[in-house]
Every structure is written in structure tokens, then in C-alpha cells.
C-alpha positions as CSV (number, residue, x, y, z in Angstrom):
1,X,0.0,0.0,0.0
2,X,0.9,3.3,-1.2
3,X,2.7,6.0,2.0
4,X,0.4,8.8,2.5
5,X,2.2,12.0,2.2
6,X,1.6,14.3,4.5
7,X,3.1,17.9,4.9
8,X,3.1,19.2,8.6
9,X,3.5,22.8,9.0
10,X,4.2,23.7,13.1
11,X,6.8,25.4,14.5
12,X,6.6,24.0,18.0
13,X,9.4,20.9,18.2
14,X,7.8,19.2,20.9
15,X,4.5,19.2,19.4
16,X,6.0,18.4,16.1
17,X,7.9,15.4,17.7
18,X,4.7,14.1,19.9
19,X,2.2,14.3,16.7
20,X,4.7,12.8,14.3
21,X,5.4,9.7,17.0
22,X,1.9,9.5,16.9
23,X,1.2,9.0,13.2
24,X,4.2,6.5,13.2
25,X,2.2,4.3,15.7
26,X,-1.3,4.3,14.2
27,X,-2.1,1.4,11.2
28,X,-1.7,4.1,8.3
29,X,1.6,4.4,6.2
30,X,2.9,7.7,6.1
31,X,5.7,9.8,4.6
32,X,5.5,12.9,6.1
33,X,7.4,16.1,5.8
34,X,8.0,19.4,8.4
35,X,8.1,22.8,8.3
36,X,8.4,25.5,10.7
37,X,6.2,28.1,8.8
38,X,3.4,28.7,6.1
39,X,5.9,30.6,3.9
40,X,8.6,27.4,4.1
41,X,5.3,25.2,3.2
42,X,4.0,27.5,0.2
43,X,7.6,27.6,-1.2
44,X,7.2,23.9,-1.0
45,X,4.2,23.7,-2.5
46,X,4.9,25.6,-5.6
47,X,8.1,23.5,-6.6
48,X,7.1,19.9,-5.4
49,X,6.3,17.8,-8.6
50,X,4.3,15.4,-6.3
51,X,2.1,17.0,-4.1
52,X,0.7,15.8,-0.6
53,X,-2.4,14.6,-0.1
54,X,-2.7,16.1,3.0
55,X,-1.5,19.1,5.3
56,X,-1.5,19.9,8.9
57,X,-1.7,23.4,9.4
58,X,-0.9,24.6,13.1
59,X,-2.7,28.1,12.9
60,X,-0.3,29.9,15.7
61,X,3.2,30.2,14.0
62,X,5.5,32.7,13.3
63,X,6.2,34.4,9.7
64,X,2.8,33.0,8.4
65,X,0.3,31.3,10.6
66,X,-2.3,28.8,9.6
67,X,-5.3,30.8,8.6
68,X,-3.3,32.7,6.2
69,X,-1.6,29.5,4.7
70,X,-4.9,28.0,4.4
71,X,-6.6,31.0,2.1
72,X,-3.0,31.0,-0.1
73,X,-3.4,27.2,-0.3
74,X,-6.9,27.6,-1.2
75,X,-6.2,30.4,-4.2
76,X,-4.7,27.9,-6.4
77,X,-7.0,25.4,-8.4
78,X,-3.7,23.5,-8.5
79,X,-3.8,22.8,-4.4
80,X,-7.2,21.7,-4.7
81,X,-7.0,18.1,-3.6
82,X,-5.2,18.7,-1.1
83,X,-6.9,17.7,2.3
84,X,-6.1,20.4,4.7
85,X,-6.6,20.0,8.6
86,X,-5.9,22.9,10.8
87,X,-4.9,22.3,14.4
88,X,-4.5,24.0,17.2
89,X,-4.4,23.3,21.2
90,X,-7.0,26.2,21.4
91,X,-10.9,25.8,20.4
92,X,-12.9,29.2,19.7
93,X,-16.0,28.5,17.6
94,X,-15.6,31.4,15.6
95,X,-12.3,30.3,14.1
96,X,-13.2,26.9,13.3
97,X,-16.0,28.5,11.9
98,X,-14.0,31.2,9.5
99,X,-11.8,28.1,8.7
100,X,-14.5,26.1,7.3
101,X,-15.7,28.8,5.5
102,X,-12.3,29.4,4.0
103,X,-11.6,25.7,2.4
104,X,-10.5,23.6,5.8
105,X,-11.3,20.0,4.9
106,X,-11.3,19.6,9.0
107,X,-10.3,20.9,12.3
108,X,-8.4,18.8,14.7
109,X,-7.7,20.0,18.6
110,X,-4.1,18.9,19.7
111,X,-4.2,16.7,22.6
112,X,-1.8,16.2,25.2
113,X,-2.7,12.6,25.8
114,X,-0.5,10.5,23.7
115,X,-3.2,7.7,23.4
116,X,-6.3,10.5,22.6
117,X,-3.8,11.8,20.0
118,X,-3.2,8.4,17.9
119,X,-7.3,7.8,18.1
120,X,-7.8,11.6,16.9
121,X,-5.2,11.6,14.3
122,X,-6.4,7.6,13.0
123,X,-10.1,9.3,13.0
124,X,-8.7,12.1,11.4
125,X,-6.7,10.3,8.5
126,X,-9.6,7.6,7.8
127,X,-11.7,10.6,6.6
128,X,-9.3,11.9,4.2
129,X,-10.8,9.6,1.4
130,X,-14.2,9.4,2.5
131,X,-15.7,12.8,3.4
132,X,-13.9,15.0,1.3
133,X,-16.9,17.7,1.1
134,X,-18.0,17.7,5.0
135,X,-16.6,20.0,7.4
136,X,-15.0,17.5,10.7
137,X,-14.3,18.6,14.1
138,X,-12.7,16.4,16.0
139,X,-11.7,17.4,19.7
């Protein structure tokens, strides 16, 4: 079975390294791939002959934060397959609101429970290919 590749863009090491531990251990093959920032990501984007098939956006980082990334992502007919889940350790209705609106495929709180974090991500990943058109919260 084919990887999944997956672009992660955070800037937080420790959250990076607890959320990619936790995709290794779940039953999904992936190949995924960091970066500290949106604009690292775009750049990315826009000279990758292979592009992901999906992105986790953390919306609080530095140089360009999630929300922006997500509207840039979204501009481009040529990033339109591209499952995007933003994440963030912080709910506020209004912002997972404004990222449906703006093209989010799904919204995923960051947990600090290793074991909550493998279910949410293996809920998270099964959808990728089955409810491309449904807004997801999972928390």
C-alpha cells in the first residue's frame, strides 16, 4: 500500500515530535514532511512535482500562521485536492467556523494525551478519502 504523504507545518518541536510519534504508531503508512512556517510550506508547494495529499496546518506560528496559509493554499486550483486539517491546542468556535468557510477539509484539537492523540489523528486520516466535502471537528 501506497505512503500517505503528508506535509506538517508547526513550529513548535515538541509538538512536532509528539504528533509525528503519533502518526508513526497508528495502522496508516505515512511519509511525512516538516516545516516551521506557512511561507517554508508555500515555497514547497509551488516546486514539489508530487504533491501531498494532505496538510496539517498549526494556525499559531510565526512568519505565516495557519489561517493565512490555508486562504493562499486555497487560491490555487492546483492545491485543490489537497486535504487540509488545521490544528491547534485552542478551540474558539468562531475560528473553526471562519476556517470552514475558507476551504478547511477539517479541524483537529491537539491533545496532550499520547493515546487521545493516535485515536484523533487515526479518526482524522480515515476521513481523508471518505468525506472530502463535510466539514470535521474532532476534539
Amino acid at each position: 500500500m501506497k505512503d500517505l504523504n503528508i506535509y506538517i507545518a508547526d513550529d513548535d518541536l515538541d509538538d512536532l515530535s509528539f504528533f509525528k510519534e503519533a502518526l508513526e504508531d497508528i495502522p496508516i503508512n505515512t511519509q511525512v514532511t516538516h516545516f516551521d512556517n506557512g511561507v517554508d510550506l508555500m515555497d514547497r508547494l509551488f516546486s514539489d512535482q508530487t504533491l501531498p495529499e494532505v496538510i496539517f496546518l498549526d494556525l499559531y506560528m510565526p512568519i505565516m500562521d495557519g489561517f493565512e496559509c490555508l486562504m493562499d493554499i486555497r487560491n490555487f486550483k492546483k492545491f485543490k485536492n489537497i486535504y487540509i486539517i488545521a490544528y491547534s491546542s485552542i478551540y474558539r468556535e468562531r475560528e473553526v467556523n471562519q476556517l470552514k468557510q475558507d476551504g478547511a477539509n477539517q479541524f483537529l484539537k491537539k491533545s496532550s494525551s499520547y493515546k487521545e492523540l493516535k485515536k484523533l489523528l487515526l479518526d482524522s486520516l480515515s476521513k481523508v478519502n471518505t468525506k472530502r466535502n463535510d466539514f470535521i471537528v474532532l476534539t
